[in-house]
PDB file of C-alpha atoms in Angstrom:
ATOM      1  CA  UNK A   1     -51.375-213.144-331.007  1.00 44.00           C
ATOM      2  CA  UNK A   2     -54.739-214.570-329.487  1.00 43.00           C
ATOM      3  CA  UNK A   3     -56.721-213.273-328.191  1.00 46.00           C
ATOM      4  CA  UNK A   4     -58.611-214.975-325.426  1.00 46.00           C
ATOM      5  CA  UNK A   5     -62.374-214.166-326.573  1.00 47.00           C
ATOM      6  CA  UNK A   6     -64.222-212.751-322.952  1.00 46.00           C
ATOM      7  CA  UNK A   7     -65.523-215.970-320.837  1.00 47.00           C
ATOM      8  CA  UNK A   8     -69.394-215.186-319.391  1.00 47.00           C
ATOM      9  CA  UNK A   9     -69.203-216.989-315.908  1.00 40.00           C
ATOM     10  CA  UNK A  10     -73.157-216.412-314.335  1.00 44.00           C
ATOM     11  CA  UNK A  11     -73.799-213.836-312.204  1.00 44.00           C
ATOM     12  CA  UNK A  12     -74.093-213.739-308.782  1.00 42.00           C
ATOM     13  CA  UNK A  13     -78.168-213.843-307.347  1.00 42.00           C
ATOM     14  CA  UNK A  14     -78.807-209.920-305.553  1.00 41.00           C
ATOM     15  CA  UNK A  15     -81.176-209.075-303.321  1.00 39.00           C
ATOM     16  CA  UNK A  16     -83.804-209.488-305.840  1.00 40.00           C
ATOM     17  CA  UNK A  17     -83.630-212.172-307.699  1.00 41.00           C
ATOM     18  CA  UNK A  18     -83.663-214.485-305.000  1.00 40.00           C
ATOM     19  CA  UNK A  19     -86.715-216.494-304.473  1.00 42.00           C
ATOM     20  CA  UNK A  20     -88.821-215.167-301.745  1.00 43.00           C
ATOM     21  CA  UNK A  21     -89.680-217.581-298.812  1.00 40.00           C
ATOM     22  CA  UNK A  22     -94.212-218.418-298.038  1.00 43.00           C
ATOM     23  CA  UNK A  23     -95.408-220.491-296.426  1.00 45.00           C
ATOM     24  CA  UNK A  24     -96.130-224.252-297.198  1.00 44.00           C
ATOM     25  CA  UNK A  25     -99.895-225.397-296.970  1.00 46.00           C
ATOM     26  CA  UNK A  26     -99.122-228.680-294.894  1.00 46.00           C
ATOM     27  CA  UNK A  27     -97.697-226.647-291.850  1.00 45.00           C
ATOM     28  CA  UNK A  28    -100.491-223.739-292.017  1.00 47.00           C
ATOM     29  CA  UNK A  29    -103.136-227.019-291.295  1.00 50.00           C
ATOM     30  CA  UNK A  30    -100.486-228.440-288.902  1.00 48.00           C
ATOM     31  CA  UNK A  31    -100.313-224.980-286.798  1.00 49.00           C
ATOM     32  CA  UNK A  32    -104.099-225.023-286.815  1.00 52.00           C
ATOM     33  CA  UNK A  33    -104.578-228.538-285.680  1.00 52.00           C
ATOM     34  CA  UNK A  34    -103.033-228.209-282.574  1.00 50.00           C
ATOM     35  CA  UNK A  35    -104.467-224.438-281.717  1.00 50.00           C
ATOM     36  CA  UNK A  36    -107.908-226.226-281.522  1.00 56.00           C
ATOM     37  CA  UNK A  37    -106.647-229.452-279.461  1.00 57.00           C
ATOM     38  CA  UNK A  38    -105.149-227.053-276.942  1.00 54.00           C
ATOM     39  CA  UNK A  39    -108.335-225.586-277.287  1.00 55.00           C
ATOM     40  CA  UNK A  40    -110.697-228.404-276.514  1.00 54.00           C
ATOM     41  CA  UNK A  41    -108.086-229.520-273.996  1.00 53.00           C
ATOM     42  CA  UNK A  42    -108.629-225.825-271.081  1.00 55.00           C
ATOM     43  CA  UNK A  43    -112.006-225.936-272.515  1.00 52.00           C
ATOM     44  CA  UNK A  44    -112.903-229.623-270.900  1.00 52.00           C
ATOM     45  CA  UNK A  45    -110.240-229.048-267.629  1.00 47.00           C
ATOM     46  CA  UNK A  46    -112.737-226.183-266.841  1.00 49.00           C
ATOM     47  CA  UNK A  47    -115.838-228.401-266.814  1.00 49.00           C
ATOM     48  CA  UNK A  48    -113.398-231.107-265.348  1.00 47.00           C
ATOM     49  CA  UNK A  49    -112.978-228.414-262.191  1.00 46.00           C
ATOM     50  CA  UNK A  50    -115.070-227.737-259.402  1.00 44.00           C
ATOM     51  CA  UNK A  51    -116.451-224.704-258.413  1.00 42.00           C
ATOM     52  CA  UNK A  52    -118.246-223.616-254.793  1.00 39.00           C
ATOM     53  CA  UNK A  53    -121.929-223.941-257.347  1.00 38.00           C
ATOM     54  CA  UNK A  54    -121.298-227.005-259.211  1.00 36.00           C
ATOM     55  CA  UNK A  55    -121.425-228.856-255.717  1.00 39.00           C
ATOM     56  CA  UNK A  56    -124.696-227.982-253.173  1.00 40.00           C
ATOM     57  CA  UNK A  57    -123.973-228.399-249.913  1.00 43.00           C
ATOM     58  CA  UNK A  58    -126.403-230.584-247.802  1.00 41.00           C
ATOM     59  CA  UNK A  59    -127.930-229.753-244.530  1.00 39.00           C
ATOM     60  CA  UNK A  60    -129.040-232.097-241.898  1.00 38.00           C
ATOM     61  CA  UNK A  61    -132.090-231.976-242.002  1.00 34.00           C
ATOM     62  CA  UNK A  62    -133.931-233.409-238.663  1.00 34.00           C
ATOM     63  CA  UNK A  63    -136.858-235.390-237.259  1.00 38.00           C
ATOM     64  CA  UNK A  64    -139.221-232.798-236.050  1.00 46.00           C
ATOM     65  CA  UNK A  65    -141.390-230.185-238.248  1.00 46.00           C
ATOM     66  CA  UNK A  66    -140.328-226.818-239.297  1.00 50.00           C
ATOM     67  CA  UNK A  67    -141.012-224.520-237.580  1.00 50.00           C
ATOM     68  CA  UNK A  68    -141.874-222.229-240.161  1.00 64.00           C
ATOM     69  CA  UNK A  69    -144.341-224.722-241.896  1.00 91.00           C
ATOM     70  CA  UNK A  70    -145.738-226.087-238.714  1.00 95.00           C
ATOM     71  CA  UNK A  71    -148.813-224.037-237.583  1.00 96.00           C
ATOM     72  CA  UNK A  72    -149.693-221.873-234.406  1.00 96.00           C
ATOM     73  CA  UNK A  73    -150.518-222.998-231.466  1.00 98.00           C
ATOM     74  CA  UNK A  74    -154.069-221.789-231.189  1.00 98.00           C
ATOM     75  CA  UNK A  75    -155.606-220.247-227.415  1.00 98.00           C
ATOM     76  CA  UNK A  76    -157.655-223.334-226.716  1.00 98.00           C
ATOM     77  CA  UNK A  77    -154.783-225.256-227.422  1.00 98.00           C
ATOM     78  CA  UNK A  78    -152.643-224.215-224.111  1.00 99.00           C
ATOM     79  CA  UNK A  79    -153.039-224.618-220.917  1.00 99.00           C
ATOM     80  CA  UNK A  80    -152.328-220.785-219.570  1.00 99.00           C
ATOM     81  CA  UNK A  81    -150.296-220.544-215.914  1.00 98.00           C
ATOM     82  CA  UNK A  82    -149.626-217.900-213.605  1.00 99.00           C
ATOM     83  CA  UNK A  83    -148.341-218.183-209.592  1.00 98.00           C
ATOM     84  CA  UNK A  84    -146.279-215.911-207.019  1.00 97.00           C
ATOM     85  CA  UNK A  85    -144.660-219.201-205.327  1.00 94.00           C
ATOM     86  CA  UNK A  86    -142.518-216.833-203.112  1.00 92.00           C
ATOM     87  CA  UNK A  87    -144.459-214.737-200.476  1.00 90.00           C
ATOM     88  CA  UNK A  88    -141.548-212.893-200.092  1.00 92.00           C
ATOM     89  CA  UNK A  89    -140.972-211.562-203.809  1.00 94.00           C
ATOM     90  CA  UNK A  90    -144.343-210.860-204.249  1.00 95.00           C
ATOM     91  CA  UNK A  91    -142.878-208.622-207.350  1.00 95.00           C
ATOM     92  CA  UNK A  92    -142.085-212.215-208.695  1.00 97.00           C
ATOM     93  CA  UNK A  93    -144.437-214.023-211.011  1.00 98.00           C
ATOM     94  CA  UNK A  94    -143.893-217.154-212.926  1.00 98.00           C
ATOM     95  CA  UNK A  95    -146.232-218.325-215.933  1.00 99.00           C
ATOM     96  CA  UNK A  96    -146.131-221.139-218.046  1.00 99.00           C
ATOM     97  CA  UNK A  97    -147.577-222.552-221.821  1.00 99.00           C
ATOM     98  CA  UNK A  98    -148.592-225.893-222.638  1.00 99.00           C
ATOM     99  CA  UNK A  99    -149.488-226.908-225.694  1.00 99.00           C
ATOM    100  CA  UNK A 100    -152.528-229.780-225.332  1.00 98.00           C
ATOM    101  CA  UNK A 101    -152.933-231.169-228.785  1.00 98.00           C
ATOM    102  CA  UNK A 102    -150.930-233.946-230.402  1.00 98.00           C
ATOM    103  CA  UNK A 103    -149.615-231.555-232.868  1.00 97.00           C
ATOM    104  CA  UNK A 104    -146.655-229.707-233.440  1.00 98.00           C
ATOM    105  CA  UNK A 105    -147.178-225.834-232.553  1.00 98.00           C
ATOM    106  CA  UNK A 106    -145.533-222.323-232.176  1.00 98.00           C
ATOM    107  CA  UNK A 107    -146.051-219.718-230.326  1.00 98.00           C
ATOM    108  CA  UNK A 108    -144.945-215.622-229.404  1.00 98.00           C
ATOM    109  CA  UNK A 109    -141.333-216.041-227.774  1.00 98.00           C
ATOM    110  CA  UNK A 110    -141.980-213.797-226.116  1.00 98.00           C
ATOM    111  CA  UNK A 111    -145.376-214.013-223.463  1.00 99.00           C
ATOM    112  CA  UNK A 112    -147.726-211.414-224.379  1.00 99.00           C
ATOM    113  CA  UNK A 113    -147.904-209.817-219.736  1.00 99.00           C
ATOM    114  CA  UNK A 114    -150.118-206.450-219.109  1.00 99.00           C
ATOM    115  CA  UNK A 115    -150.980-205.729-215.652  1.00 98.00           C
ATOM    116  CA  UNK A 116    -155.552-204.827-214.946  1.00 98.00           C
ATOM    117  CA  UNK A 117    -155.905-201.778-216.943  1.00 96.00           C
ATOM    118  CA  UNK A 118    -152.527-199.915-217.717  1.00 97.00           C
ATOM    119  CA  UNK A 119    -151.500-199.120-220.770  1.00 95.00           C
ATOM    120  CA  UNK A 120    -149.101-201.459-222.593  1.00 95.00           C
ATOM    121  CA  UNK A 121    -146.804-205.013-221.240  1.00 98.00           C
ATOM    122  CA  UNK A 122    -143.950-206.324-220.052  1.00 98.00           C
ATOM    123  CA  UNK A 123    -141.364-205.981-222.029  1.00 98.00           C
ATOM    124  CA  UNK A 124    -138.548-208.382-223.507  1.00 98.00           C
ATOM    125  CA  UNK A 125    -135.217-208.304-220.873  1.00 97.00           C
ATOM    126  CA  UNK A 126    -132.591-209.339-222.623  1.00 97.00           C
ATOM    127  CA  UNK A 127    -134.528-206.685-224.934  1.00 97.00           C
ATOM    128  CA  UNK A 128    -135.555-208.980-228.500  1.00 97.00           C
ATOM    129  CA  UNK A 129    -137.420-208.803-231.801  1.00 96.00           C
ATOM    130  CA  UNK A 130    -140.833-211.263-231.728  1.00 95.00           C
ATOM    131  CA  UNK A 131    -139.772-215.038-232.889  1.00 97.00           C
ATOM    132  CA  UNK A 132    -141.767-218.683-233.401  1.00 97.00           C
ATOM    133  CA  UNK A 133    -141.021-220.669-230.060  1.00 98.00           C
ATOM    134  CA  UNK A 134    -142.251-224.723-230.881  1.00 97.00           C
ATOM    135  CA  UNK A 135    -144.021-226.238-229.087  1.00 98.00           C
ATOM    136  CA  UNK A 136    -143.566-229.891-229.100  1.00 98.00           C
ATOM    137  CA  UNK A 137    -146.344-232.100-228.391  1.00 98.00           C
ATOM    138  CA  UNK A 138    -147.548-232.022-224.760  1.00 98.00           C
ATOM    139  CA  UNK A 139    -144.534-229.493-224.008  1.00 98.00           C
ATOM    140  CA  UNK A 140    -144.719-226.886-221.842  1.00 99.00           C
ATOM    141  CA  UNK A 141    -142.959-223.642-222.881  1.00 99.00           C
ATOM    142  CA  UNK A 142    -141.424-221.184-219.239  1.00 99.00           C
ATOM    143  CA  UNK A 143    -140.748-217.869-218.365  1.00 99.00           C
ATOM    144  CA  UNK A 144    -140.530-215.625-214.915  1.00 98.00           C
ATOM    145  CA  UNK A 145    -142.004-211.986-215.174  1.00 98.00           C
ATOM    146  CA  UNK A 146    -140.821-209.452-212.286  1.00 97.00           C
ATOM    147  CA  UNK A 147    -144.380-206.690-212.129  1.00 97.00           C
ATOM    148  CA  UNK A 148    -140.971-204.116-210.520  1.00 95.00           C
ATOM    149  CA  UNK A 149    -137.782-203.276-211.751  1.00 91.00           C
ATOM    150  CA  UNK A 150    -134.806-200.506-209.983  1.00 81.00           C
ATOM    151  CA  UNK A 151    -136.506-199.093-208.157  1.00 76.00           C
ATOM    152  CA  UNK A 152    -139.917-198.237-207.267  1.00 66.00           C
ATOM    153  CA  UNK A 153    -141.373-195.216-208.094  1.00 71.00           C
ATOM    154  CA  UNK A 154    -143.587-193.191-205.201  1.00 75.00           C
ATOM    155  CA  UNK A 155    -145.989-193.165-208.321  1.00 79.00           C
ATOM    156  CA  UNK A 156    -145.799-197.156-209.117  1.00 88.00           C
ATOM    157  CA  UNK A 157    -148.884-198.245-209.578  1.00 94.00           C
ATOM    158  CA  UNK A 158    -151.555-201.424-207.533  1.00 96.00           C
ATOM    159  CA  UNK A 159    -153.547-203.621-210.324  1.00 98.00           C
ATOM    160  CA  UNK A 160    -155.343-206.251-208.987  1.00 98.00           C
ATOM    161  CA  UNK A 161    -155.066-208.849-211.607  1.00 98.00           C
ATOM    162  CA  UNK A 162    -152.683-210.172-214.294  1.00 99.00           C
ATOM    163  CA  UNK A 163    -153.281-211.426-218.318  1.00 99.00           C
ATOM    164  CA  UNK A 164    -150.725-213.990-219.641  1.00 99.00           C
ATOM    165  CA  UNK A 165    -150.866-214.894-222.882  1.00 99.00           C
ATOM    166  CA  UNK A 166    -148.916-216.769-224.307  1.00 98.00           C
ATOM    167  CA  UNK A 167    -148.643-214.948-228.767  1.00 96.00           C
ATOM    168  CA  UNK A 168    -150.160-211.449-229.202  1.00 96.00           C
ATOM    169  CA  UNK A 169    -152.792-212.796-231.251  1.00 95.00           C
ATOM    170  CA  UNK A 170    -154.843-214.482-228.007  1.00 98.00           C
ATOM    171  CA  UNK A 171    -157.151-212.014-225.567  1.00 97.00           C
ATOM    172  CA  UNK A 172    -155.197-213.702-222.479  1.00 98.00           C
ATOM    173  CA  UNK A 173    -155.703-216.016-219.675  1.00 98.00           C
ATOM    174  CA  UNK A 174    -156.528-213.256-216.907  1.00 98.00           C
ATOM    175  CA  UNK A 175    -155.301-214.042-213.423  1.00 98.00           C
ATOM    176  CA  UNK A 176    -156.695-212.527-209.941  1.00 98.00           C
ATOM    177  CA  UNK A 177    -153.709-210.771-207.407  1.00 97.00           C
ATOM    178  CA  UNK A 178    -154.922-213.228-204.976  1.00 94.00           C
ATOM    179  CA  UNK A 179    -155.179-216.394-206.992  1.00 96.00           C
ATOM    180  CA  UNK A 180    -151.735-215.736-208.007  1.00 97.00           C
ATOM    181  CA  UNK A 181    -150.502-215.259-204.613  1.00 96.00           C
ATOM    182  CA  UNK A 182    -150.542-211.819-204.545  1.00 96.00           C
ATOM    183  CA  UNK A 183    -150.871-209.683-201.356  1.00 94.00           C
ATOM    184  CA  UNK A 184    -154.380-207.930-200.254  1.00 93.00           C
ATOM    185  CA  UNK A 185    -153.205-204.449-200.996  1.00 93.00           C
ATOM    186  CA  UNK A 186    -152.941-206.357-205.340  1.00 96.00           C
ATOM    187  CA  UNK A 187    -149.814-206.106-207.441  1.00 97.00           C
ATOM    188  CA  UNK A 188    -147.683-203.906-207.710  1.00 95.00           C
ATOM    189  CA  UNK A 189    -146.928-202.604-210.885  1.00 96.00           C
ATOM    190  CA  UNK A 190    -143.185-199.886-211.767  1.00 94.00           C
ATOM    191  CA  UNK A 191    -140.953-201.149-215.200  1.00 95.00           C
ATOM    192  CA  UNK A 192    -142.366-204.673-215.663  1.00 97.00           C
ATOM    193  CA  UNK A 193    -140.445-207.087-217.694  1.00 98.00           C
ATOM    194  CA  UNK A 194    -139.983-211.213-218.341  1.00 99.00           C
ATOM    195  CA  UNK A 195    -138.302-213.031-219.331  1.00 98.00           C
ATOM    196  CA  UNK A 196    -138.624-214.849-222.936  1.00 98.00           C
ATOM    197  CA  UNK A 197    -140.316-218.842-223.206  1.00 98.00           C
ATOM    198  CA  UNK A 198    -137.962-221.451-222.287  1.00 98.00           C
ATOM    199  CA  UNK A 199    -137.958-225.547-222.195  1.00 98.00           C
ATOM    200  CA  UNK A 200    -138.087-225.627-217.886  1.00 97.00           C
ATOM    201  CA  UNK A 201    -139.382-223.525-214.850  1.00 93.00           C
ATOM    202  CA  UNK A 202    -134.913-222.464-213.924  1.00 72.00           C
TER     203      UNK A 202
END
């Protein structure tokens, strides 16, 4: 009986003999190039996107000289007036300041009104802080002074004159009581107030 020689069959590959997958250089280069392209695109879109600071807002300009660069009115350039227009209301004084020059200038928006030799000045009504008021060439600013406000106290004072200045840096113009239409007894004073300068008398 012939013996059949053993046949040599190829053995099945095992995990240890299987080839290991490796990265292909071409695929790596392609991925890197794609990432670079995406990054550049994002950067371009970011640059093109408008921002609040990229487009400045244009502020309309005025034909007049800005107040911040307009000089203060010299006292010699102003005409100051004061009067009591209604004898029935001797505690109400109308005042005005006119720019006689051909150039604009500024004054304080609160008139400075003092009474005789008394300390202090009329308080602004409504209350406010100092600020600039623009006077065009030839224009006039108006204000109303109330020499007595509230219920007068028995200690209310009477003065023979008032002094009006368009700006606290000015010496002011003196007006005698009789010259502005006050009663012969003088101008009564009790917690006086003044309006701000305004462009019209009323």
